[in-house]
Backbone as a ProteinNet text record, in pm:
[ID]
protein_1_A
[PRIMARY]
MRALVIGEALIDIVERDGKVTGEHVGGSPLNVAVGLARLGRGVDFLTHIGDDERGRRIVEYLRDSGAHLVAGSTGATRTPTARAMLDDTGSAHYEFDIEWQLAGTPEAAPPLVAHTGSIAAVGEPGCRATAALVEAYHPSATVTFDPNIRPAVIEDADAVRIRIGRLVEGADVIKASDEDLRWLDPDRSLEQTARSWLQLGPSIVAVTGGEQGAFAVCAAGSVRVAARPVDVVDTVGAGDAFTTGLVDALWTHGLLGAQNRPQLRGISLDTLHDVLQTAALSSALTVSRAGADLPDRATRDAAAHGSVGLPRSR
[TERTIARY]
1320.7	1341	1228.1	1103	987.3	896.2	814.8	711.1	578.1	493.3	354.2	266.7	185.7	92.2	-49	-126.7	-262.8	-358.6	-454.3	-552.1	-624	-705.3	-795.9	-727	-782.8	-749.3	-880.4	-878.4	-1002.7	-972.7	-1077.8	-1066	-1109.3	-1018.2	-1051.1	-1117.3	-1240.8	-1311.6	-1296	-1212.8	-1174.3	-1268.1	-1317.7	-1405.6	-1345.1	-1358.2	-1321.1	-1428.9	-1480.9	-1589.1	-1709.8	-1737.1	-1855.4	-1843.1	-1725.3	-1705.4	-1599.2	-1625.1	-1528.9	-1411.1	-1290.7	-1171.2	-1088	-1123	-1049.9	-1075.5	-1035.7	-1041.3	-900	-857.7	-722.2	-725.9	-635	-619.1	-568.4	-629.4	-590.7	-621.5	-633.9	-645.5	-514.2	-521.3	-400	-302.3	-344.8	-248.1	-194.2	-280.3	-231.6	-122.9	-143.9	-42.7	90.6	86.1	209.9	277.4	198.4	254.3	319.4	249.1	302	424.4	417.5	530.1	656.2	644.6	760.9	813.6	721.6	763.8	837.4	790.2	857.3	996.7	1017.4	1149.3	1238.1	1188	1267.4	1255.4	1162	1142.9	1050.1	1073.7	983	857.7	740.6	615.1	508.8	442.7	322	205.4	96.2	-18.3	-143	-204.4	-326.6	-442.8	-545.1	-656.6	-786.4	-892	-1023.4	-1091	-1075.4	-1133.9	-1215.1	-1291	-1372.3	-1300.4	-1350.5	-1299.9	-1385.3	-1374.3	-1451.9	-1357	-1412.2	-1326.5	-1235.3	-1291.5	-1208.1	-1107.4	-1148.9	-1057	-941.1	-970.3	-863.1	-767.3	-821.7	-733.1	-636.3	-685.8	-599.8	-492.8	-533.5	-438.1	-326.6	-363.4	-263.9	-171.9	-230.6	-152.8	-48.9	-89.4	3.4	114.4	75.3	174.1	276.5	229	319.6	415.3	371	455.5	559.8	535	626.2	579	460.8	405.1	333.1	334.7	270.3	137	30	-102.3	-115.6	-145	-157.3	-282.6	-270	-383.3	-501	-621.8	-741.5	-787.2	-719.4	-751.5	-862.7	-914.3	-1011.4	-1149.4	-1188.4	-1316.1	-1431.5	-1414.9	-1523	-1631.2	-1753.2	-1863.2	-1845.9	-1775.7	-1746	-1620.7	-1552.9	-1432.1	-1471.3	-1414	-1450.1	-1413.6	-1485.3	-1455.6	-1452.9	-1383.6	-1382.4	-1398.8	-1500	-1520.4	-1439.7	-1336.1	-1246.7	-1283	-1339.7	-1382.2	-1278.4	-1215.4	-1105.6	-1156.6	-1097.8	-1132.6	-1031.2	-1037.4	-952.2	-803.6	-770.6	-630.5	-576.5	-665	-623.4	-644.9	-693.8	-724	-849	-851.1	-959.2	-1049.6	-1180.5	-1280.3	-1335.3	-1350.3	-1381.7	-1518.8	-1582.2	-1700.3	-1672	-1696.7	-1653.3	-1769.7	-1746.3	-1832.6	-1741.6	-1736.2	-1637.2	-1691	-1654.1	-1678.8	-1541.6	-1508.7	-1376.8	-1386.5	-1327	-1317.3	-1198.1	-1150.3	-1039.5	-1074	-1010.5	-1033.3	-904.2	-869.5	-754.1	-622.1	-515.7	-379.1	-323.1	-263	-212.3	-101.1	-103.1	2.7	119.7	197.5	312.2	421	544.8	657.9	650.9	701	705.1	775.4	713.6	769.9	875	957.1	1048.4	971.4	871.5	787.4	643.8	550.2	407.7	340.4	270.1	206.1	56.1	-18.5	-161.8	-209.5	-338.7	-397.5	-520.2	-570.3	-685.1	-810.7	-892.5	-1019.5	-997.2	-886.8	-857	-848.1	-813.6	-795.7	-926.1	-1029.8	-1153.2	-1279.5	-1273.4	-1392.8	-1434	-1559.4	-1612.5	-1645.2	-1633	-1579.7	-1429.3	-1366.4	-1227.3	-1127.4	-1163.3	-1067.2	-1020.7	-1108.1	-1069.4	-961	-978.2	-877.3	-747.4	-758.3	-638.8	-560.3	-628.2	-561.5	-497.3	-564.9	-510.3	-384.2	-384	-266.7	-148.2	-172.8	-65.2	-6.1	-91.5	-43.9	39	-4.1	67.6	206.5	221.1	350.3	444.4	394	475.3	601	597	718.8	835.2	806.4	913.9	934.5	840.3	845.1	824.1	881.2	846.2	703.6	623.1	484.4	472.4	422.6	400.2	251.2	204.7	60.8	33.3	-63.5	-110.6	-261.9	-313.4	-459	-538.9	-489	-552.5	-705	-751.6	-893.5	-981	-1085.2	-1184.6	-1321	-1355	-1481.1	-1603.7	-1596.4	-1712.2	-1752.8	-1662.7	-1695.9	-1709.9	-1702.9	-1706.5	-1847.7	-1902.2	-2034.8	-2026.9	-1927.7	-1911.8	-1773.7	-1766.7	-1638	-1566	-1639.4	-1576.1	-1511.4	-1579.7	-1523.6	-1397.9	-1400.2	-1283.2	-1164.9	-1189	-1079.6	-1017.3	-1099	-1048.1	-963.9	-1013	-938.2	-804.4	-807	-682.7	-586.1	-636.8	-551.8	-479.6	-549.8	-488	-381.4	-407	-306.9	-184.9	-207.1	-95.8	-5.9	-66.1	10.5	96.5	50.6	123.1	215.6	221.1	301.4	440.2	535.5	670.5	687.8	624.1	634.3	495	461.9	331.2	352.1	276.4	266.5	120.9	96.5	-39.5	-37.9	-153	-164.2	-214.3	-197	-251.5	-402.9	-469.8	-614.6	-652.5	-574.1	-600	-598.2	-492.8	-476.2	-583.2	-622	-726.4	-860.6	-886.7	-1012.3	-1010.5	-896.4	-887.5	-885	-817.9	-802.7	-797.5	-914.5	-917.5	-877	-867.7	-840	-691	-607.8	-464.1	-392.6	-273.9	-194	-142.2	-97.5	-43	76.9	162.7	281.9	244.6	143	101.1	48.4	-32.9	-85.7	25	117	227.5	310.9	340.7	421.9	345.7	215.3	136.6	134.5	130	137.3	273.9	380.1	515	526.7	460.4	466.1	391.9	306.7	230.4	309.5	423.5	501.9	577.6	527.6	601	738.9	826.6	959.3	961.6	873.6	866.5	720.8	685.2	554.8	581.8	546	565.7	430.8	427.2	302.2	324.3	238.3	247.9	146.6	183.9	96.3	87.5	95.9	83.5	193.3	154.7	252.6	326.4	279	347.2	463.1	484.3	593.4	553.6	651	625.9	719.9	678.8	766.9	755	852.1	848.3	908.9	859.6	913.3	965.2	1071.1	1129.3	1186.3	1250.6	1303.4	1406.4	1481.6	1587.6	1535.1	1410.5	1356	1269.1	1273.4	1188.1	1266.6	1221.6	1279.4	1166.4	1195.2	1095.6	1160.3	1086.1	1134.4	1029.1	1076.2	986	932.6	815.9	762.8	848.7	872.2	948.8	866	922	847.4	821.7	696.2	658.8	522.1	496.9	363.7	273.5	165.3	75.8	-28.5	-31.5	-138.5	-260	-239.5	-340.7	-269.4	-341	-278.8	-311.1	-371.1	-406.4	-278.4	-271.7	-156.6	-40	-53.4	59.8	103.3	6.5	39.6	95.1	42.7	91.7	234.9	266.3	403.5	497.5	451.1	532	558.2	453.5	469.3	568.8	555.9	646	790.6	814.2	948.4	1002.7	915.7	953.4	1000.5	918.1	951.8	1078.4	1086.5	1202.5	1331.4	1327.4	1447.8	1491	1394.8	1429	1487.2	1436.1	1487.5	1633.2	1660.8	1797	1893.1	1845.4	1930.1	1941.4	1880.4	1890.8	1816.9	1704.7	1633.1	1502.2	1473.6	1350.6	1376.4	1268.5	1277.3	1280.2	1214	1204.3	1340.9	1438.5	1572	1638.2	1591.4	1647.9	1561.3	1466.6	1378.5	1455.5	1557.8	1633.5	1702	1756.3	1822	1720.2	1601.3	1495.9	1453.4	1440.3	1399.5	1505.9	1631.8	1739.4	1781.6	1697	1732.1	1777.1	1882.9	1933.6	1849.9	1858.7	1783.5	1836.5	1967	2021.6	1966.6	1961.6	1907.7	1759.1	1685	1542.4	1517.7	1600.5	1587	1609	1709	1736	1617.4	1558.9	1443.3	1325.4	1300	1188.7	1211.9	1335.5	1366.5	1334.3	1368.7	1338	1187.4	1115.3	969.5	906.2	955	900.4	924.9	1040.7	1070.6	977.2	953	859.9	721.4	678.4	547.4	542.8	647.7	651.7	645.9	718.8	715.7	576.8	506.4	373.5	270.6	272.8	172.4	198.1	316.4	345.6	287.3	224.5	166.2	22.1	-58.3	-200.3	-217.1	-309.7	-337.6	-225.4	-243.4	-143	-33.8	49.4	155.9	287.9	318.1	434.7	562.9	673.2	796.6	869.6	944.6	1035.9	1168.7	1261.3	1385.6	1470.9	1476.2	1558.3	1509.5	1376.8	1319.8	1349.8	1330.3	1352.7	1500.1	1586.7	1730.5	1777.8	1724.9	1763.4	1722.5	1601.9	1555.7	1637.9	1671.9	1748.4	1888.2	1946.6	2082.7	2086.8	1969.5	1964.1	1980.9	1994.2	2009.8	1879.3	1767.4	1635.9	1563	1515.8	1447.4	1302.3	1242.4	1099.4	1024.5	909.5	834	788.9	825.7	783.9	746.8	644.1	607.8	707.3	722.7	819.6	752.2
-1048.1	-935.1	-833.5	-883.5	-795	-810.5	-709.2	-714.7	-743.9	-818	-835.7	-772.3	-676	-610.3	-649.5	-695.5	-742.8	-655.2	-592.3	-513.6	-411	-332.2	-241.3	-119.5	-74.5	54.1	129.2	259.3	336.2	483	558.9	704.1	769	845.8	923.2	1054	1073.8	1199.3	1280.9	1382.6	1455.8	1573.1	1582.8	1692.4	1765.6	1897.2	1979.8	2086.2	2098.9	2194.5	2169.9	2041	2005.9	2025.7	2063.9	2087	1991	1936.8	1849.6	1933.4	1897.4	1972.7	1901.4	1777.2	1705.8	1556.7	1488.7	1343.5	1291.9	1193.9	1142.1	990.3	933.2	788.9	745.4	640.1	596.6	450.5	417.7	279.8	241.2	189.6	161.4	70.8	-46.1	-130.1	-63	8.9	80.1	180.4	252.6	349.4	281.7	162.7	89.6	48.3	-2.1	-42.7	75.9	187.9	307.8	359.7	360.3	409.2	328.7	196.5	112.5	134.4	148	171.3	304.5	408.1	538.1	532	435.1	416.7	327.4	290.1	212.5	62.3	14.9	-128.5	-183.2	-306.9	-373.1	-416.9	-380.5	-405.4	-458.1	-567.2	-615.5	-589.9	-536.7	-498.3	-571.1	-647.1	-721.4	-655	-614.1	-541.9	-578.1	-498.8	-524.5	-390	-339.7	-211.8	-230.4	-127.7	-135.2	-80.3	-119.6	-63.9	56.9	160	281.8	400.7	520.9	639.4	643.7	616.4	618.9	504.4	388.6	276	304	365.9	398.5	501.9	588.7	685	612.6	510.8	432.6	358.7	298.8	227.2	321.4	440	537.5	580.2	598.9	639	532.8	406.6	297.9	292.6	308.5	304.1	415.7	535.6	648.7	628.3	555.3	532	424.5	339.1	228.8	96.6	93.5	-31.9	-105.1	-238.4	-321	-373.5	-347.2	-397.3	-540.5	-632.8	-773.8	-796	-879.5	-910.6	-965.2	-926	-968.2	-873.7	-759.7	-665	-567.5	-570.7	-469.5	-528.8	-629	-694.1	-650.6	-546.9	-501.7	-429.1	-430.2	-360.3	-209.2	-161.2	-18.8	-4	106.3	134.1	187.1	132	174.8	321.3	379.4	515.2	519.3	618.9	646.9	796.9	835.4	977.1	1009.9	1092.5	1128.5	1267.9	1275.2	1402.3	1450	1564.1	1615.8	1709.3	1696	1790.1	1905.4	1988.6	2107.7	2074.8	1952.3	1913.9	1844	1817.1	1744	1594.7	1546	1403.8	1369.3	1246.2	1206.7	1100.9	1114.9	1012.7	962.8	829.9	773.2	706.1	717.3	639	570.4	437.6	359.7	308.6	302.9	232.4	136.3	10.8	-81.5	-223.7	-291.9	-434.6	-500.4	-592.6	-653.1	-802.9	-846.2	-988.4	-1015.7	-1138.1	-1183.4	-1320	-1355.4	-1486	-1535.2	-1662.4	-1722.7	-1680.5	-1734.8	-1704.6	-1594.5	-1491.9	-1381	-1424.3	-1366.4	-1392.9	-1298.9	-1337.5	-1256.7	-1349.6	-1306.2	-1385.7	-1402.6	-1514.9	-1532.3	-1413.8	-1352.6	-1228.7	-1253.3	-1151.9	-1149	-1115.1	-1026.8	-985	-973.5	-1023.3	-1013.5	-931.7	-826.7	-736.5	-732	-726.3	-703.2	-633.4	-602.6	-539	-458.8	-385.1	-297.4	-376.8	-323	-385.6	-521.4	-538.4	-666	-780.7	-750.5	-854.1	-895.2	-812.4	-840	-833.8	-776.5	-757.1	-884	-923.2	-1039.8	-1002.1	-1096.4	-1231.8	-1241.7	-1131.3	-1137.8	-1166.4	-1143.1	-1162.5	-1307.3	-1401	-1542.6	-1573.5	-1518.9	-1538.2	-1468.2	-1350.6	-1278.3	-1362.1	-1417	-1498.1	-1621.8	-1683.1	-1802.7	-1769.8	-1656	-1615.4	-1587.2	-1515.4	-1484.1	-1612.5	-1706.5	-1834.5	-1909.8	-1902.8	-1972.7	-1914.7	-1784.1	-1720	-1727.3	-1760.3	-1758.8	-1845.5	-1964.5	-2046.4	-1983.9	-1886.5	-1828.4	-1678.7	-1612.5	-1466.5	-1419.2	-1303.1	-1232.1	-1181.4	-1200	-1153.9	-1033.1	-923.7	-803.4	-772.6	-718	-701.1	-573.3	-496.2	-375.5	-386.7	-414.3	-431.1	-308.3	-188.5	-63.7	-72.8	-89.5	-114.6	-1.2	-37.2	58.5	21.5	73.8	36.4	58.9	154.8	185.8	70.7	-23.7	-134.9	-266	-261.5	-384.4	-407.4	-523.5	-560.6	-660	-748.9	-850.9	-835.4	-763.3	-731.7	-857.4	-953.4	-1076.1	-1153.5	-1162.4	-1232.7	-1162.3	-1029.9	-953.1	-977.5	-980.8	-1006.1	-1144	-1242.3	-1377.1	-1375.5	-1310.3	-1304.3	-1234.5	-1123.9	-1050.9	-1133.7	-1205.6	-1291.2	-1396.2	-1454	-1555.4	-1493.7	-1373	-1306.1	-1265.7	-1226.4	-1194.6	-1317.5	-1433.2	-1556.4	-1590.6	-1556.1	-1590.9	-1482.3	-1367.5	-1254.9	-1255.2	-1198.8	-1178.2	-1038.4	-940.4	-800.9	-740.7	-677.3	-613.1	-466.4	-382.7	-241.4	-215.1	-158.3	-125.4	12.5	77.7	207.5	187.4	290.6	284.6	266.5	329.6	314.4	170.1	104.5	-35.8	-121.1	-105.6	-190.9	-162.8	-36.7	-4.8	-61.9	-64.4	-123.3	-274.5	-337.5	-482.7	-533.3	-461.3	-509.1	-390.1	-331.6	-209.5	-229.8	-353.6	-380	-392.8	-388.9	-399.8	-277.6	-252.4	-140.9	-174.8	-72.1	-94.5	-189.3	-168.5	-252.3	-396.6	-417.6	-553.8	-626.1	-556.3	-618.4	-647.8	-553.5	-574.2	-695.4	-708.9	-821.3	-953.9	-949.2	-1072.2	-1117.1	-1021.3	-1055.9	-1114.3	-1058.1	-1107	-1254.9	-1294.9	-1433.3	-1528.7	-1475.2	-1559.1	-1596.5	-1531.3	-1568.4	-1459	-1335.1	-1229.8	-1202.2	-1147.5	-1107.2	-963.1	-880.1	-738.2	-696.1	-624.9	-558.4	-410.9	-326.3	-181.7	-114.6	-15.9	53.5	203.5	268.2	412.1	485.5	606.4	684.9	830.2	859	997	1084.2	1195.7	1289.6	1232.5	1118.6	1054	966.6	956.6	875.9	730.8	641.4	500	415.8	291	196.5	61.5	-24.1	-158.6	-255.7	-378.8	-484.6	-596.9	-661.3	-777.1	-867.4	-976	-1070.1	-1004.6	-906.5	-842.4	-738	-695.4	-592.9	-495.1	-369.2	-269	-140.8	-65.6	65.2	163.6	290.2	394.7	510.3	572.2	691.1	800.4	924.7	1039.3	1070.3	1132.5	1180	1295.6	1300.8	1412.2	1540.2	1651.8	1777.8	1828.2	1850.4	1890.6	1957	2049	2108.3	2011.2	1969.3	1869	1935.3	1894.6	1937.3	1848.1	1716.5	1618.9	1487.2	1393.6	1267.1	1152.9	1182.6	1078.7	1010.3	878.8	802.5	797.4	856.8	860.9	721.1	638.3	502.5	418.8	437.9	362.9	402.5	530.5	575.9	513.6	502	437.3	291.9	221.8	82.2	70.9	160.8	160.2	179.6	277.2	301.1	182.5	117.8	1.2	-112.5	-145.1	-253.9	-220.5	-96.9	-56.7	-64.7	-21.4	-25.1	-168.1	-256.4	-396.9	-457.9	-415.4	-459.8	-416.5	-291.8	-238.8	-314.7	-356.3	-430.1	-578.6	-622.5	-761.8	-859.8	-814.3	-897.6	-953.7	-935.2	-987.3	-1118.1	-1193.3	-1324.2	-1433.3	-1546	-1652.8	-1704.2	-1701.1	-1750.1	-1662.8	-1538.9	-1447.2	-1435.8	-1527.5	-1522.9	-1533.3	-1618.9	-1622.8	-1489.7	-1423.9	-1294.4	-1187.5	-1192.7	-1097.8	-1120	-1244.7	-1273.2	-1228.1	-1227.4	-1186.5	-1041.8	-958.2	-818.7	-749.8	-670.6	-599.3	-474.9	-424.2	-303.3	-182.4	-177.7	-66.3	-66.4	-184.4	-192.9	-160	-210.8	-182.5	-33.1	31.4	176.3	249.7	208.8	270	251	132.3	102.4	192	207.6	293.1	439.2	484.1	623.1	647.2	551.1	564	567.4	480	476	606.6	661	786.3	902.6	903	1009.2	1001.1	881	864.2	916.9	889.5	934.6	1086.7	1146.7	1292.3	1364.8	1314.8	1377.7	1369	1261.6	1242.8	1335.9	1352.3	1438.2	1585.7	1618.9	1758.5	1798.7	1700.7	1727.4	1678.2	1736.7	1700.5	1561.7	1483.2	1351.2	1254	1129.8	1026.1	1038.2	1141.3	1169.5	1124.1	993.9	935.6	977.3	990.9	1044.1	943	993.6	907.6	901.5	820	800.4	926.6	1001.2	1122.4	1221.8	1237.4	1329.7	1284.6	1155.2	1105.5	1108.3	1072.4	1075.8	1218.3	1315.2	1454.3	1499.1	1459.4	1494.9	1422.5	1296.4	1218.1	1274.7	1327.5	1380.2	1528.6	1588.3	1726.6	1829.7	1782.6	1880	1950.4	1885.3	1947.5	1925.2	2030.4	2018.7	1980.8	1927.9	1901.6	2033	2040.7	2166.4	2211.5	2331.8	2391.2	2535.2	2583.6	2724.8	2808.6	2932.5	3019.5	3102.7
-1158.7	-1067.8	-1081.7	-1077	-1090.2	-969.3	-948	-846.1	-912.7	-844.5	-886.5	-779.3	-819.6	-727.8	-767.5	-670.5	-694.2	-615.5	-684.1	-610.3	-693.8	-626.6	-694.9	-753.6	-865.3	-926	-941.6	-921.4	-926.3	-953.7	-963.3	-977.1	-845.9	-784.5	-664.8	-706.6	-662.2	-684.9	-556.1	-562.3	-441.8	-417.3	-293.8	-254.1	-135.2	-137.9	-22.6	-6.4	115	143.2	53.1	25.2	-52.4	-201.9	-249.6	-392.3	-447.4	-566.3	-631.4	-680.6	-635.8	-673.5	-779.5	-807.6	-911.8	-906.9	-1011.4	-1019	-1045.2	-963.6	-973.8	-982.5	-1058.2	-1059.2	-922.1	-866.9	-733.3	-708.5	-581.2	-536	-469.4	-348	-271.9	-346.3	-397.4	-469.5	-595.7	-668.5	-786.6	-746.8	-638.1	-594.7	-566.3	-506.6	-478.6	-609.1	-704.5	-833.9	-904.5	-909.1	-975.1	-900.6	-767.6	-688.7	-713.1	-717.5	-743.9	-885.3	-982.5	-1120.8	-1133.3	-1064.1	-1069.1	-1007.5	-920.2	-860.8	-947.3	-1063.8	-1158.2	-1142.9	-1061.3	-1043.5	-1151.8	-1192.8	-1285	-1211.7	-1262.7	-1191.4	-1287.4	-1247.8	-1314.3	-1220.2	-1274.4	-1191.8	-1238.8	-1149.2	-1177.4	-1105.9	-1182	-1122.6	-1194	-1169.9	-1230.1	-1256.6	-1378.8	-1418.7	-1545.9	-1582.2	-1702.4	-1824.7	-1939.6	-2065.5	-2099.9	-2015.8	-2030.9	-2020.6	-2021.1	-2021.2	-1899.1	-1781.8	-1661.6	-1661.1	-1710.1	-1718	-1810.9	-1924	-2018.3	-1959	-1875.7	-1808.4	-1714.9	-1645.7	-1557	-1637.1	-1748.9	-1834.1	-1880	-1920.9	-1966.9	-1852.6	-1736	-1618	-1583	-1587.2	-1559.2	-1663.1	-1790	-1897.6	-1880.8	-1848.1	-1831.3	-1713.9	-1611.9	-1494.1	-1519.3	-1618.6	-1644.7	-1590.2	-1525.8	-1475.7	-1588.1	-1583.8	-1685.9	-1634.5	-1707	-1671.7	-1720.4	-1628.8	-1663.4	-1747.4	-1848.8	-1936.5	-1855.4	-1895.1	-1824.7	-1716.5	-1703.2	-1595.9	-1632.4	-1756	-1799.7	-1827.4	-1750.8	-1776.1	-1687.9	-1608	-1519.7	-1598.8	-1545.8	-1612	-1604.3	-1503.4	-1489.8	-1406.2	-1424.1	-1346.4	-1208.2	-1102	-966.5	-939.3	-843.2	-798.3	-645.8	-594.7	-451.1	-433.6	-358.4	-328.9	-203.7	-220.7	-110.1	-61.1	58.7	116.4	216.6	186.7	268.5	377	496.8	602.9	603.9	706.5	711	721.1	768.5	782.7	659	561.9	443.6	454.3	569.5	585.3	506.7	453.2	363.5	426	402.3	433.1	300.8	286.1	155.3	151.1	33.7	-0.8	-134.2	-141.3	-256.7	-340.8	-471.6	-565.8	-640.9	-595.1	-648.5	-654.3	-761.1	-776.4	-788.9	-697.1	-699.3	-726.3	-836.3	-863.9	-954.5	-947.6	-1029.9	-1086.6	-1198.3	-1258.5	-1320.6	-1293	-1357.3	-1296.7	-1355.5	-1313.2	-1401.3	-1342	-1423.6	-1518.4	-1637.5	-1735.4	-1705.4	-1607.3	-1565.2	-1515	-1528.6	-1482.1	-1330.5	-1277.7	-1132.1	-1066.7	-968	-911.6	-804.2	-783	-668.9	-542.2	-556.2	-444.1	-493.4	-413.6	-444.5	-335.9	-376.9	-280.4	-302.8	-193.8	-202.2	-76.2	-73.8	43.3	8.4	107.5	91.5	53.2	-34.7	-71.5	-136	-208	-273.8	-174.4	-48.7	52	118.4	107.7	182.9	98	-22	-103.7	-176.2	-157.4	-228.1	-372.7	-466.4	-447.4	-471.7	-513.3	-556.1	-447.5	-320.2	-212.2	-203.6	-241.5	-234.4	-337.9	-458.2	-562.7	-525.7	-464.9	-420.7	-321	-221.2	-119.3	-181.3	-278.2	-343.5	-422.7	-491.2	-568.4	-476.9	-369.1	-275.4	-218.1	-183.9	-131	-235	-360.9	-467.6	-491.1	-471.3	-495.9	-375.2	-258.7	-137.3	-145.7	-207.3	-211.5	-288.1	-375.2	-456.2	-433.9	-370.3	-360.8	-217.3	-187.2	-64.8	-78.8	24.2	23.6	116.1	62.2	142.5	144.4	256.1	277.2	355.3	305.5	374	388.2	508.4	522.9	481	509.8	464.6	476.8	598.9	625.2	573.8	500.5	450.9	510.1	629	693.6	605.5	512.2	428.2	337.6	310.7	221.3	297	429.7	510.1	564.1	533.3	582.4	697.8	695.7	799.3	861.9	973	1035.3	1082.2	1135.4	1184.4	1070.2	957.4	841.8	791.8	792.9	748.5	841.4	970.3	1064.6	1041.1	1008.5	980.4	853.3	748.3	622.1	639.6	711.8	733.4	817.2	915.4	996.7	913.9	817.2	731.6	641.6	591.1	508.4	591.3	715.1	804.9	822.8	842.4	863.5	742	621.3	500.2	449	517.4	469.4	532.7	460.3	512.8	570.8	507.2	549.5	552.8	662.9	677.3	708.8	638.4	673.6	709.2	825.4	867.1	930.8	932.2	999.2	1140.8	1223.3	1358.2	1354.9	1256.3	1243.5	1210.2	1124.3	1092.5	1218.8	1298.1	1415.3	1520.5	1534.5	1632.7	1589.4	1458.4	1409.5	1428.9	1400.4	1408.2	1551.5	1641.6	1779.1	1874.2	1904.4	1985.7	2130.8	2176.8	2317.6	2348.2	2244.6	2267.7	2212.6	2265.1	2214.6	2075.5	2004	1870.9	1877.6	1976.7	1989.9	2020.1	2103.2	2134.9	2011.1	1932.6	1811.9	1711.8	1694	1600.4	1641.9	1769.8	1815.3	1804.4	1826.2	1811.4	1666	1572.8	1430.2	1396.4	1452.6	1425.2	1462.7	1569.5	1615.5	1522.2	1434.8	1342	1217.3	1193.1	1076.2	1003.9	997.5	925.9	985.6	901.7	948	996.2	938.1	974.2	980.5	1085.5	1093.9	1119.4	1022.9	1034	1053.9	1142.7	1175.2	1161.1	1081.8	1060.9	1148.3	1189.3	1275.5	1235.3	1104.7	1059.5	1116.7	1176.1	1231.2	1352.4	1403.5	1515.9	1470.5	1340.5	1289.7	1270.1	1272.1	1246.9	1331.5	1356.4	1422	1352.9	1375.6	1318.9	1417.8	1413	1498.2	1409.2	1456.9	1389.1	1497.8	1458.1	1556.9	1648.2	1596.3	1674.6	1772.6	1756.8	1844.8	1768.7	1807.1	1744.5	1719.6	1620.2	1590	1564.5	1581.7	1560.3	1485.8	1394.4	1324.1	1335.2	1339.6	1346	1206.3	1201.7	1074.3	1024.8	894.5	837.7	844.5	889.9	892.7	751.8	719.9	584.5	590.1	500.2	489.1	415.2	478.9	422.8	333.8	206.5	115.4	136	128.7	169.5	196.6	259.2	299.2	204.2	89.7	-6.4	-55.7	-39.2	-85	11.2	129.2	222.8	265.2	302.6	344.9	231.7	111.3	-4.8	-38.1	-23.7	-46	57.2	181.1	284.6	246.8	202.8	161	46.3	-51.6	-166	-122.2	-34.2	15.6	93.9	169.9	248.7	157.8	57.7	-34.3	-113.1	-161.6	-240.8	-159.3	-35.5	48.1	77.9	105.3	127	0.1	-115.1	-245.3	-260.4	-228	-238	-147.6	-30.3	63.7	28.6	-80.7	-124.1	-35.7	23.3	119.5	66	-62.1	-120	-193.9	-216.1	-278.5	-173.2	-202.5	-103.7	-59.5	-151.1	-116	-10.4	4	103.6	228.6	243.6	360.7	492.5	502.3	628.7	660.1	557.4	579.8	619.4	560	596.6	741.1	778.9	916.9	1016.3	972.8	1061.3	1042.7	983.7	958.4	1087.3	1077	1194.3	1220.6	1341.8	1377	1300.1	1274.4	1196.8	1054.8	992.4	856.8	856.3	954.1	960.6	980.6	1059.7	1079.7	947.7	871.5	741.9	647.6	650.4	565.6	602.7	730.7	775.7	739.8	748.5	711.7	564.2	479.1	336.8	314.6	384	369.9	417	529.5	582.4	487.4	422.1	326	205.3	155.1	43.5	79.7	201.7	247.2	259.8	315.6	333.8	200.2	101.8	-30.1	-92.1	-65.8	-124.4	-62.2	70.3	133.4	105.1	54.9	21.3	-113.6	-184.3	-315.2	-317.4	-403.5	-410.8	-470.9	-412.8	-464.8	-435	-481.6	-459.7	-564.7	-552.5	-648.6	-587.6	-600.6	-536.7	-609.1	-535.1	-594.1	-682	-779.7	-854.3	-778.9	-829	-755.2	-748.6	-858	-858.8	-753.4	-743.3	-645.1	-504.2	-479.9	-343.9	-306.4	-400.7	-371.5	-341.6	-417.5	-394.3	-254.9	-212	-78	28.6	2	99	120	12.4	21	56.2	71.9	115.5	5.5	-120.7	-229.1	-262.1	-224.8	-239.1	-107.7	-43.9	83	66.2	172.9	172.9	175.5	107.2	102.2	239.7	278.4	404.7	380.7	450.5	439.3	518	477.6	544.3	652.3
[MASK]
++++++++++++++++++++++++++++++++++++++++++++++++++++++++++++++++++++++++++++++++++++++++++++++++++++++++++++++++++++++++++++++++++++++++++++++++++++++++++++++++++++++++++++++++++++++++++++++++++++++++++++++++++++++++++++++++++++++++++++++++++++++++++++++++++++++++++++++++++++++++++++++++++++++++++++++++++++++++++

């Protein structure tokens, strides 16, 4: 009953108005691993970082969250970084210094759910190993995928589109942003692209749109939820928090694991709406705080039950 998350971990160097305001542990897959661990889920995390000061900070951060770092994850020559430049709205533009590769089979128990995405899905040479691992786990685990396109690290757009297409075909649940879909297929609407992906094999395709809320499609139809009203500090980790909430809610409903694939494919619109509401709440709580500071279960439950409100200015 554990999750395996495969992907990059790095240090976000945050800048606002040309000045560095802080350094935070980050990376889309790492955020998902930490987010699930904070919600009390068992998580194994496979990555590629260095045995240096920044790498040790990441190791400590994972340990404090309750996530387990898979052996062999600290063999990089240096720990990756991402320079996150914030605009006046708190939205971030990124520049990356990252080397992504994997070797061998992770020393971890067979997972209930295997998640990957972002640079791990497209960055050479590790993307090939990532795809092979996801394929190997598909017969026993639910596969979740977030493309989380990073144009700054993409050199061959056509090759990336092919790789993402193959991962879409092998995934059970996909979370993508409106920006991802517009980059991948600018000639079709978000709904058209989501439905075309659904026909390739996934059971759920969820699409986030920031303040426009989110929608998801499944065999039964589609549902949409509004964004939670909240004062945004920055959007770092917002999509990862949504993914975390999505996976956690499906876990709570007993829809993860290959044996539950038929039930996942037959998810009702009411259940899918509930799942999206949970994901949207996780995202709202994250953007109300600086950096990718995903909520723990107590915080999210309190907000869900109304005992603690979302941060709003008066």
